[in-house]
XYZ file of C-alpha atoms in Angstrom:
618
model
C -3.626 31.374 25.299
C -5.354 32.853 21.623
C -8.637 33.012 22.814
C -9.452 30.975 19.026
C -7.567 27.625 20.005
C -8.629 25.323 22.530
C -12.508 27.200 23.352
C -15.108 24.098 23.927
C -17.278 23.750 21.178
C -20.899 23.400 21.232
C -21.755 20.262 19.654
C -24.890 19.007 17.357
C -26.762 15.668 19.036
C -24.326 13.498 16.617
C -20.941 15.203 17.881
C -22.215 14.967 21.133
C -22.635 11.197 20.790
C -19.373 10.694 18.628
C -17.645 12.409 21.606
C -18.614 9.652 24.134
C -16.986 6.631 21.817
C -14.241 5.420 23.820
C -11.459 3.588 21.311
C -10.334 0.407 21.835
C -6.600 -0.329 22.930
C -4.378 -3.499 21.522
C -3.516 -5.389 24.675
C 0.601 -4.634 24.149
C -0.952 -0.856 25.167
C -3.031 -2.017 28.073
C -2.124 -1.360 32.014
C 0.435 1.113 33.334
C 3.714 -1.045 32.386
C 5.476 -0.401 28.985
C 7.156 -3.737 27.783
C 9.588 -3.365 24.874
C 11.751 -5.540 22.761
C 14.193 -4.416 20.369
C 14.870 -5.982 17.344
C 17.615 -5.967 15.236
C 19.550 -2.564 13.647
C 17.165 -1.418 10.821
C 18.260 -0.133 7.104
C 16.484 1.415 4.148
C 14.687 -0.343 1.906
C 16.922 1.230 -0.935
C 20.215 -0.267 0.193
C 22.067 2.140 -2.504
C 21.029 5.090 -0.287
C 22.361 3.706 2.964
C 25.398 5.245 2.967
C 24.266 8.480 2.272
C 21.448 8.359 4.631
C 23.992 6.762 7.174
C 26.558 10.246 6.595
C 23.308 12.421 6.886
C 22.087 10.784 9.926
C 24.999 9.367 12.265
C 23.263 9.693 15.794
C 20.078 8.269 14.638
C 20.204 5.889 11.775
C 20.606 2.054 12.305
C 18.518 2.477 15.006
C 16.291 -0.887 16.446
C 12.703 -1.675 15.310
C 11.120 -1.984 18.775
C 8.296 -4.203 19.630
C 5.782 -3.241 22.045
C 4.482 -6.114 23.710
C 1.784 -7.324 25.827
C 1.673 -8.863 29.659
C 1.520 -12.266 28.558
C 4.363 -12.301 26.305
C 7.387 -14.032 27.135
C 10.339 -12.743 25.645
C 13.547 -12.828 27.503
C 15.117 -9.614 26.097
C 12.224 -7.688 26.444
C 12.809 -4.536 28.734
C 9.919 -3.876 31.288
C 9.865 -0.164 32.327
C 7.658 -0.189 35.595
C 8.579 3.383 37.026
C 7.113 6.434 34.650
C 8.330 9.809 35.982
C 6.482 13.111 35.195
C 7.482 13.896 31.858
C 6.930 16.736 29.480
C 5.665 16.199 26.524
C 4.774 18.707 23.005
C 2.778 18.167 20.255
C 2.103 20.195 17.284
C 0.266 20.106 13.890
C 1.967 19.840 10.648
C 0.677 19.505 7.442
C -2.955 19.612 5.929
C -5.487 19.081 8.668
C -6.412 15.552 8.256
C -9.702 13.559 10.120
C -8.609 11.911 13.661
C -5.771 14.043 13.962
C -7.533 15.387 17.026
C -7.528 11.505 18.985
C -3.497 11.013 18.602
C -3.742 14.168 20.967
C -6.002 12.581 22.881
C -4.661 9.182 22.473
C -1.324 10.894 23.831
C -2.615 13.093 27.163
C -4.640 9.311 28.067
C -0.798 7.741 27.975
C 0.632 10.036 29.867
C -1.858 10.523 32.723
C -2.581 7.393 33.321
C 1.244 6.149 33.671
C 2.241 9.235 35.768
C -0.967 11.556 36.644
C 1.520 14.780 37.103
C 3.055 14.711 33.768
C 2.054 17.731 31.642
C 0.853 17.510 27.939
C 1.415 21.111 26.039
C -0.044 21.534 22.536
C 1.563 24.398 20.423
C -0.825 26.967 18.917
C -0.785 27.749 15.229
C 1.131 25.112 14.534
C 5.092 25.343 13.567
C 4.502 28.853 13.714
C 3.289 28.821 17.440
C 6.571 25.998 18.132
C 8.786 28.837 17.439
C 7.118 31.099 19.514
C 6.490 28.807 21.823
C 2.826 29.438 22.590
C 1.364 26.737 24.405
C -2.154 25.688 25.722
C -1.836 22.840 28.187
C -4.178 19.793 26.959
C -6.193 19.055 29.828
C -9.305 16.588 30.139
C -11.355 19.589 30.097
C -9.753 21.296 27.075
C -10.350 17.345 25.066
C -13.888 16.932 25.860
C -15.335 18.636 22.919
C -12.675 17.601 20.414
C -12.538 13.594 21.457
C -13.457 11.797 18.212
C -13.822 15.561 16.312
C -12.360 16.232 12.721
C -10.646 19.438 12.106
C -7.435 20.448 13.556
C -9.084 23.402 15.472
C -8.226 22.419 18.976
C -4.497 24.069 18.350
C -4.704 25.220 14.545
C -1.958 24.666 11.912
C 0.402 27.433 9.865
C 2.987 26.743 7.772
C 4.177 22.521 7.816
C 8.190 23.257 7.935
C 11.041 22.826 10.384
C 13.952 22.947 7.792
C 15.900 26.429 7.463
C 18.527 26.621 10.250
C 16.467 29.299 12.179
C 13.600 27.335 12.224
C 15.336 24.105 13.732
C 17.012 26.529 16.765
C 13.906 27.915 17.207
C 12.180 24.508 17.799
C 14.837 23.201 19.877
C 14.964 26.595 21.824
C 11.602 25.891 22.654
C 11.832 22.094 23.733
C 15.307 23.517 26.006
C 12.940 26.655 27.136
C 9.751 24.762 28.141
C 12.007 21.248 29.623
C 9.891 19.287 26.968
C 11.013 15.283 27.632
C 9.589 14.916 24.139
C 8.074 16.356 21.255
C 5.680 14.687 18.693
C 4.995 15.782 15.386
C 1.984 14.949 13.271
C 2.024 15.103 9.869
C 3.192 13.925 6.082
C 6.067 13.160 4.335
C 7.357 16.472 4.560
C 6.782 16.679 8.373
C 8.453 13.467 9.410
C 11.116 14.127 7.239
C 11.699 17.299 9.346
C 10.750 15.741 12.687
C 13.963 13.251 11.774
C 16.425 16.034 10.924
C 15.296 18.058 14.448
C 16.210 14.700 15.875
C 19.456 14.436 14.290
C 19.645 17.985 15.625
C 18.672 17.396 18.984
C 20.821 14.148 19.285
C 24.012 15.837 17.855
C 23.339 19.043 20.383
C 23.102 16.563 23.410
C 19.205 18.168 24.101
C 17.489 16.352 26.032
C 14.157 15.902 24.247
C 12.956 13.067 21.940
C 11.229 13.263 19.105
C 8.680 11.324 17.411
C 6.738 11.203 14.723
C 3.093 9.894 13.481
C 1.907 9.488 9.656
C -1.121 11.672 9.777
C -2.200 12.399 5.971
C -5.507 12.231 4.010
C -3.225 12.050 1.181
C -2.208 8.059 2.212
C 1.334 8.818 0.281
C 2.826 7.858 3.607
C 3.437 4.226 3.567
C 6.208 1.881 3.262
C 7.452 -1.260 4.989
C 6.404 -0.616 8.557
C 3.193 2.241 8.023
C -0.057 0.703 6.377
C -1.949 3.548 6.178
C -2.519 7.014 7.485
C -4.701 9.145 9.851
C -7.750 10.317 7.866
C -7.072 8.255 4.935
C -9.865 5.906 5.958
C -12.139 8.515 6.597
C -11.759 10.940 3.400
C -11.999 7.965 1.333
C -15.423 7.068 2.817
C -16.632 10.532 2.967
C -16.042 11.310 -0.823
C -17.074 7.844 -1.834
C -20.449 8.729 -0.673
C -20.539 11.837 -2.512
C -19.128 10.141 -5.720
C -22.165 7.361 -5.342
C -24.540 10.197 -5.192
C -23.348 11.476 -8.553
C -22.807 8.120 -10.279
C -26.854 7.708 -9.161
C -27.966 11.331 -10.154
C -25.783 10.448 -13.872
C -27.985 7.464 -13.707
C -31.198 8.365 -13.268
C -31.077 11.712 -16.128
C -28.892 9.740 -18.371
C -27.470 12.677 -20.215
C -24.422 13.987 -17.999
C -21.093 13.003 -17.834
C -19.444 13.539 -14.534
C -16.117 14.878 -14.288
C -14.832 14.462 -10.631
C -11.077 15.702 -9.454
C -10.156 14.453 -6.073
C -7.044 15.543 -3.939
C -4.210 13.717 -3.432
C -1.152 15.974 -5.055
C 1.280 13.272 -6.259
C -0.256 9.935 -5.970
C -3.447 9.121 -6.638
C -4.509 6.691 -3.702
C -7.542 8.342 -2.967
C -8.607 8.160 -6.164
C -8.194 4.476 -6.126
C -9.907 4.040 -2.736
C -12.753 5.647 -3.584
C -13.050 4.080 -7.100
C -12.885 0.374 -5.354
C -15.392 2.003 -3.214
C -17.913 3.506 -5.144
C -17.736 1.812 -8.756
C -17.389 4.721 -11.490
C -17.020 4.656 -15.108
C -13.534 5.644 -15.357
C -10.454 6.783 -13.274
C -7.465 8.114 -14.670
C -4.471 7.280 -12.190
C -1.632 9.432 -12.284
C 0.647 6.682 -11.960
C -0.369 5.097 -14.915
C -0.547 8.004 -17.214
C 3.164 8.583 -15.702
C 4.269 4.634 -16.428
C 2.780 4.736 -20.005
C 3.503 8.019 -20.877
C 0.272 9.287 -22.061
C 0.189 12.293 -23.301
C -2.973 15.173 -22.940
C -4.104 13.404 -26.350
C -4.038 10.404 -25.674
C -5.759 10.413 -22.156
C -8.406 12.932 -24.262
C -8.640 9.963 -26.877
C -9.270 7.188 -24.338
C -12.143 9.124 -22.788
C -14.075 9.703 -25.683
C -13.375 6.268 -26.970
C -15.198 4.955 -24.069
C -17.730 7.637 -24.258
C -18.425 6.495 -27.797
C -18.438 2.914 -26.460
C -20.952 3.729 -23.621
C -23.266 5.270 -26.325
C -23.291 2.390 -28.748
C -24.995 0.888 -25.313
C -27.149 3.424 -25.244
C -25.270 5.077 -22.452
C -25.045 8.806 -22.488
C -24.313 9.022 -19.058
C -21.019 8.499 -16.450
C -18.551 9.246 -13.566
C -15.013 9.779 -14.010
C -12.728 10.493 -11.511
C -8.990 12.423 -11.899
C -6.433 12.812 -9.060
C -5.336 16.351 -8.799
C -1.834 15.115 -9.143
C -2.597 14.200 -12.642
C -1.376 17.350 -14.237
C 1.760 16.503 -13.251
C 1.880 13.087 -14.757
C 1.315 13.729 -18.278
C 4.591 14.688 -19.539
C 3.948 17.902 -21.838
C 2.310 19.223 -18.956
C 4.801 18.653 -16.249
C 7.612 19.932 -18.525
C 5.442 23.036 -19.581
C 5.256 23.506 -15.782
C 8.871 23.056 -14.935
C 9.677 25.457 -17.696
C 7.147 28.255 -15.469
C 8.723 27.355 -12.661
C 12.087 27.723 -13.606
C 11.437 31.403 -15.002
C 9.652 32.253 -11.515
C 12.596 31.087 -9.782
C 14.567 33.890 -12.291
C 12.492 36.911 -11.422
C 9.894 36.501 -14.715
C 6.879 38.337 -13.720
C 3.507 36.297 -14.420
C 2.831 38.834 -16.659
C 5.482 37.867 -19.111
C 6.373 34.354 -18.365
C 4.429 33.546 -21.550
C 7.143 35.891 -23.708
C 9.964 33.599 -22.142
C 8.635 30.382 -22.643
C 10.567 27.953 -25.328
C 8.820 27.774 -28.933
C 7.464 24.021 -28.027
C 6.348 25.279 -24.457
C 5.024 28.778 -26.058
C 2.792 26.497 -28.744
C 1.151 24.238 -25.741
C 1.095 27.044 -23.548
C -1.070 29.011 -26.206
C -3.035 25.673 -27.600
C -4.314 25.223 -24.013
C -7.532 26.962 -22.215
C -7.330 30.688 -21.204
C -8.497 29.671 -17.391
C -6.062 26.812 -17.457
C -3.252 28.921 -18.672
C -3.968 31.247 -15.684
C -3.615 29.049 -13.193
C -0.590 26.788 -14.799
C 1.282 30.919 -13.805
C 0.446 30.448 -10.390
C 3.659 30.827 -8.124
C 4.972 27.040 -7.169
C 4.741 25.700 -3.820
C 7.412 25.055 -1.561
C 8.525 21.685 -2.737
C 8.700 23.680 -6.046
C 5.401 21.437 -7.175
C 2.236 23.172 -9.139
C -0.489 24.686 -6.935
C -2.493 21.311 -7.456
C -5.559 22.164 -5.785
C -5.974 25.317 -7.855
C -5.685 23.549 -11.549
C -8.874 22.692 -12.563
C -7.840 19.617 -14.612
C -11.574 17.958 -14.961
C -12.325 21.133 -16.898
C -9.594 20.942 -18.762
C -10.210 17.018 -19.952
C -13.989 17.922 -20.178
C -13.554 20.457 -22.376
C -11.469 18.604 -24.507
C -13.340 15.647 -24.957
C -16.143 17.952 -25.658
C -14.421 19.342 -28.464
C -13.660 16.270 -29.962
C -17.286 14.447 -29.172
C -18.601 17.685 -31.200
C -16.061 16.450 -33.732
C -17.333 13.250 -34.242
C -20.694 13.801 -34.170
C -20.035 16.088 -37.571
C -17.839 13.289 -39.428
C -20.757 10.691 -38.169
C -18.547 8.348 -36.132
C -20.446 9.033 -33.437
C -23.739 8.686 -33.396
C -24.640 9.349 -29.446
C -26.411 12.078 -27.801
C -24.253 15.279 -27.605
C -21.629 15.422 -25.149
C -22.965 17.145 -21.710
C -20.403 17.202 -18.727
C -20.701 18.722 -15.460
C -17.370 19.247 -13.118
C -16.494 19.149 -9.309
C -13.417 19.468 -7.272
C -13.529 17.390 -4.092
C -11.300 19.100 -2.001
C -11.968 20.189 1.039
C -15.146 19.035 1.672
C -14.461 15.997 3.530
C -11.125 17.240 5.335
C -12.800 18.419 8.476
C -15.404 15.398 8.295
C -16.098 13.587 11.994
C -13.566 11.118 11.342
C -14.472 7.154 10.783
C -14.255 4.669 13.315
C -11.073 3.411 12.203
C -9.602 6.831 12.272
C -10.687 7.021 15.352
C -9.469 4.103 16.844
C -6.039 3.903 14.934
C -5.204 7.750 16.258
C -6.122 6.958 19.559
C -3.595 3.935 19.838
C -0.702 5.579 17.850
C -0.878 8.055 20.088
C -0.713 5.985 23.647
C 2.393 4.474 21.124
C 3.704 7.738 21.361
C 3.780 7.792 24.600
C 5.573 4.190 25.125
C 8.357 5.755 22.429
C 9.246 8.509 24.764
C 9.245 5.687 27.904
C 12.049 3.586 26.245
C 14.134 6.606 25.480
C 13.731 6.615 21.813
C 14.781 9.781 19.458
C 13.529 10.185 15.815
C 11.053 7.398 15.881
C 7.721 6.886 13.883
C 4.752 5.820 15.680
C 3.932 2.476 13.853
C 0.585 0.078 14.411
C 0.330 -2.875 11.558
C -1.945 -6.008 11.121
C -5.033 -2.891 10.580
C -7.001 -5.032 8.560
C -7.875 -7.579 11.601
C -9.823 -6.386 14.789
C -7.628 -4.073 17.322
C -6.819 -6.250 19.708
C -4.746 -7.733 17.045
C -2.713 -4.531 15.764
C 1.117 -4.992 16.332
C 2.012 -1.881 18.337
C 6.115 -0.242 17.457
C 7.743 1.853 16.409
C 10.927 2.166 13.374
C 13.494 4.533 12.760
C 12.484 7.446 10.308
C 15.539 7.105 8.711
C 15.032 3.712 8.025
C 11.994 5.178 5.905
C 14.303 7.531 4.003
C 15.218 6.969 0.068
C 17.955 9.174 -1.589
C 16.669 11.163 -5.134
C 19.368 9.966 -7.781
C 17.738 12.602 -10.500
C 14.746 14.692 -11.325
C 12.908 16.214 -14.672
C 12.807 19.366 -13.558
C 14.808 22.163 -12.986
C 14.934 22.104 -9.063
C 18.050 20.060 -8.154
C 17.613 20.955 -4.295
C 16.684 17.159 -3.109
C 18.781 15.449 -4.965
C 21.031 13.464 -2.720
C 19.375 14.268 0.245
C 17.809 11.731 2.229
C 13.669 11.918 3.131
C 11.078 10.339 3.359
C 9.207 10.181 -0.188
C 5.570 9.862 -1.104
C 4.687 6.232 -2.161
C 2.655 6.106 -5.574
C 0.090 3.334 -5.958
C 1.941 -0.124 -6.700
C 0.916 -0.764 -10.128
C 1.939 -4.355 -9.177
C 0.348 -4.640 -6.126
C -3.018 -6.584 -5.252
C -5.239 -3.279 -4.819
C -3.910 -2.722 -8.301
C -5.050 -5.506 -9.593
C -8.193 -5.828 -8.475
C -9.198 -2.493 -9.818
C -7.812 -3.758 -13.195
C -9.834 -7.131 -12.770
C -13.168 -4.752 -12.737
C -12.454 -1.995 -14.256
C -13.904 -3.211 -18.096
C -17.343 -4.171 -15.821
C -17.151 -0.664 -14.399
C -16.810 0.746 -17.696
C -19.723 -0.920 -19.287
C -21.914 -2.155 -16.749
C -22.919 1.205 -14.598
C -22.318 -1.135 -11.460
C -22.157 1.710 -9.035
C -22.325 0.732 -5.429
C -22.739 3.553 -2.237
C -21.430 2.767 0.705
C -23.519 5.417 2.217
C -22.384 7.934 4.729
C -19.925 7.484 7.494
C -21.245 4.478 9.805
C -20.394 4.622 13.828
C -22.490 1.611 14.978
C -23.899 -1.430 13.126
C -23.498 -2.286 9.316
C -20.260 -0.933 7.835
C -18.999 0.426 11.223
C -16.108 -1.851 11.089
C -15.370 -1.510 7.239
C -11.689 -0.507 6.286
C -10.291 0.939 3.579
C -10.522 -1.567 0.743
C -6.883 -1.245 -0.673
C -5.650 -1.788 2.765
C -7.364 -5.033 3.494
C -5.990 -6.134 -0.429
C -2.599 -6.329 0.571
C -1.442 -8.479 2.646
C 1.191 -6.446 4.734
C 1.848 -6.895 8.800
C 5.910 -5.752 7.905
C 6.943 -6.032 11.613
C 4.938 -9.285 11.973
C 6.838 -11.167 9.601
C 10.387 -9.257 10.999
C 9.087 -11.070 13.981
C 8.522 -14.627 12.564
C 12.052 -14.443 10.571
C 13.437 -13.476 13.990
C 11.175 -16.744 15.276
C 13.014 -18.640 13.068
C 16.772 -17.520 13.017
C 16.524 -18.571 17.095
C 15.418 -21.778 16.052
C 18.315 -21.774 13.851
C 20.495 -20.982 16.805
C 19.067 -23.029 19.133
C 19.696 -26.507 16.766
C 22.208 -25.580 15.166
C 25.207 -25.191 18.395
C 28.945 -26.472 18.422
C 28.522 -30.240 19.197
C 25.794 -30.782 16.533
C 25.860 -33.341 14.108
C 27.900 -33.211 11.361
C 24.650 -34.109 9.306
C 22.973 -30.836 11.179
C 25.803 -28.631 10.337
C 25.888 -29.305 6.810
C 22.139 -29.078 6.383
C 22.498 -25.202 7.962
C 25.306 -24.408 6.125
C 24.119 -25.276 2.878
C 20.421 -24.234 3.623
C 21.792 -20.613 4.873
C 24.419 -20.599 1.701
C 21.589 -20.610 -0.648
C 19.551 -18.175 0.958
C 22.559 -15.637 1.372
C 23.191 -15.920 -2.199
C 19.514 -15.768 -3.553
C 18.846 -11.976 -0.604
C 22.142 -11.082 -2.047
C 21.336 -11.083 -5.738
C 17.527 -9.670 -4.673
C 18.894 -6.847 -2.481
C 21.953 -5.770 -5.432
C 19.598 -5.629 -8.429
C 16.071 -4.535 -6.958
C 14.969 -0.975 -6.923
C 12.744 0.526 -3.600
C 9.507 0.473 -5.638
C 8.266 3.467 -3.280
C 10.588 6.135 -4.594
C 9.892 8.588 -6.038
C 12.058 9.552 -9.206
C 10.011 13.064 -10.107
């Protein structure tokens, strides 16, 4: 064992306390019997992928949603698996580290031991780097018991977040076959579940033995879709920076000459932003997906600030917050194209010293118009997924120095007749990553991981680790699990030059829903937050008492519980069945057929023409 991973840590009074909390479990997790149902054979939500998905994925796609259930429930179909041999079991980081990653591991090594106390729980160290090697450190009640209800992911560490070249996938299954791992659960992102479903299309196709599942662990919340709500650390980054932004909406308030210019992470969709916005009340957020659906251009978005800015001073308001996703440089169109265009010569070889020479003569004009520190880091080397080094491009600067610009503009011609323009920028990145994670984090870890466990007991292979109902207490949660596949969409183009997902199934980040009821209620206040300097703190991170139990505010908005409803519909086709047999009425009969008739045709005509609102088509 690296002497770095696994070490106890010496904890403050608070971690120390935080470290006794002992989550809650929905009943459907409760005693040492697993009870599962299966429900019918899932499919995408994009029904024009299926068939691709379906070609990519033939051992594990149209797989059942499966239903774990509790004591009481009485389902006839349900299978009830009573004997729990020792198993094997591997987990390993992928992806950013993200608050409460630390309790699915936890949640996990609980499951296991307490259904069969000689199974064996082996995290890899360094993440998919130490799964290759196949270093271990066995996760033992000792090794937890200064990590329970930690943040970080420094109980095994994290390296690079991919299991997609050839060599990588026989590595990782070399190391399941090597160690006799019964199953193997990765934690992690888009990226990582999309990889933990091709290594069990692997697996599957190679007849090994060992399962894999995964669990939607991202502070970025670009994880959801029909059967995931939310992600691990989602809830608790929100909070965290939400507190920081209400100290600098106050600070802004009480000098009343700064603006505030404050980028948040997020890389492609800007749910954070909107979290914390609902959260903390600023002046102004600029959402990627709407500079992206209206095509605003660096101008315009400059022109909108300072029109508010001019507003705010009319008021006699010199002052305000303003918060920018980090994924917004990648929304405005100029900019993404001027970035593709980089990208595209670093993929040829152009060395960052003459990339500038190459560019096209519209490119070559922006590229020159723009910043010198801006143009520096626009020539950093893509990442992997051929997308901008986000957390490296300081776009507040950029948009504050702008604005600036054309404030100082203004105040010349005498159009503006406000105080001159001060702004003061911050990035917050990583300053809330390794938080203690919230309550909710910790609880909603903790259970997806005993679901993790229950997976692996009904034999399931490339399976997600699903809990839904979140907004209501936990001993309401709905405990399955879906198909990844069944969470896949299919690229049909992209703007820029990297053609290397298109047509390939994964699982793709979700943008904010600019229909959807957290939407909307941002747009309902967002003239009042504007004008009105209604800035509200939530304060910091609350174990016990007042705002212990408070959830992320665009979760409780929408009005999800995906696998409840599958449930009901089920409900309701038996009911069907049960009425509706061969020696009914003829009455009966034709009330079915023509009932059923007009719903076929109405989900026919919805299912043809609608398109997966979660895709992404960058």
């Amino acid at each position: 064992m690296d002497s770095d991973y696994g070490v106890a840590k010496e904890l403050s009074d608070l971690q120390k306390q935080r470290s006794l909390y002992q989550p809650e479990l929905p009943p459907c997790l409760q005693g040492t019997t697993v009870r599962v149902e299966f429900g019918d054979a899932t499919t995408p939500a994009d029904p024009a992928g299926a068939h691709v998905i379906s070609r990519a994925f033939p051992h594990t796609y149209g797989q059942p949603l499966a239903h774990f259930l509790r004591a009481t429930a009485k389902v006839p179909d349900a299978q009830i698996i009573t004997e729990h041999p020792s198993v094997r079991v591997g987990v390993v980081f992928c992806g950013r580290q993200s608050p409460g990653g630390h309790n699915v591991i936890w949640g996990l090594h609980a499951a296991i031991k307490s259904h069969n106390p000689n199974s064996t729980l082996l995290g890899f160290l360094g993440g998919t780097d130490g799964l290759f090697a196949q270093k271990t450190l066995e996760i033992t009640d000792e090794v937890l018991s200064t990590y329970k209800n930690q943040g970080g992911y420094d109980l095994l560490g994290r390296t690079q977040d991919q299991i997609r070249t050839t060599e990588q996938v026989n590595a990782a299954m070399s190391a399941c076959q090597n160690l006799k791992l019964d199953g193997l659960v990765i934690l992690g992102g888009i990226t990582s579940n999309t990889d933990a479903a091709q290594l069990a299309e692997t697996f599957a196709e190679s007849k090994c033995s060992t399962k894999v599942v995964g669990v939607p662990v991202t502070f970025y919340g670009d994880l959801r879709n029909q059967f995931v709500e939310t992600n691990v650390g989602f809830d608790t980054i929100c909070k965290v920076n939400s507190q920081l932004i209400s100290n600098v909406c106050t600070d802004a308030l009480s000098a009343e000459k700064y603006y505030y210019f404050i980028r948040l992470m997020g890389r492609k969709a800007s749910h954070v932003a909107l979290e914390c916005t609902l959260q903390s009340h600023p002046n102004m957020v600029i959402l990627g997906e709407e500079v992206a659906a209206s095509k605003l251009t660096l101008f315009d978005i400059t022109k909108q600030i300072c029109d508010a800015v001019q507003a705010r001073a009319e008021q006699d308001k010199n002052h305000g917050v303003i918060l920018i996703p980090e994924g917004l440089v990648e929304s405005i169109p100029e900019l993404y194209a001027l970035l593709q265009e980089i990208h595209g010569l670093h993929g040829r070889g152009v060395s960052i010293e003459n990339i500038s020479a190459h560019l096209s003569p519209w490119a070559s004009a922006l590229f020159e118009f723009l910043p010198p520190f801006i143009r520096k880091q626009l020539l950093l080397h893509p990442e992997s997924d051929d997308s901008a080094q986000l957390s490296q491009i300081e776009t507040e600067k950029l948009l504050a120095q702008l604005v600036e610009t054309e404030m100082s503009k203004r105040l010349k011609e005498g159009t503006y007749k406000g105080k001159k323009f001060n702004a003061i920028c911050h990035f917050f990145g990583y300053q809330a990553r390794g938080s203690l994670p919230s309550k909710f984090d910790c609880d909603y870890a903790y259970v997806l991981g005993h679901i993790c466990y229950h997976i692996l007991a009904a034999g399931l292979n490339g399976y997600m680790a699903t809990a839904t109902n979140l907004k209501n207490p936990v001993n309401k949660w709905r405990c399955g699990a879906a198909p990844i596949t069944s969470m896949m969409t299919v690229k049909r183009w992209s703007r820029g030059p990297s053609a290397t997902t298109i047509g390939k199934p994964a699982v793709h980040f979700a943008s904010i829903d600019l229909k959807g009821k957290a939407y909307e209620l941002f747009r309902n206040n967002a003239s009042k937050f504007l004008m009105d300097d209604i800035y509200r703190n939530p304060g910091p991170l609350q174990f016990e008492g007042p705002g212990a139990d408070a959830k992320a505010l665009t979760l409780c908005a929408e009005d999800q519980d995906y696998m409840g409803r599958i449930k009901l519909l089920q409900e309701y086709l038996d009911k069907v069945r049960s009425i509706v047999k061969p020696g009914c009425s003829q009455e009966i009969l034709k009330a079915a057929l023509s009932a059923m008739s007009s719903v076929t045709d109405v989900l026919t005509v919805m299912s043809s023409s609608s398109t997966f609102v979660g895709q992404s088509t960058l």
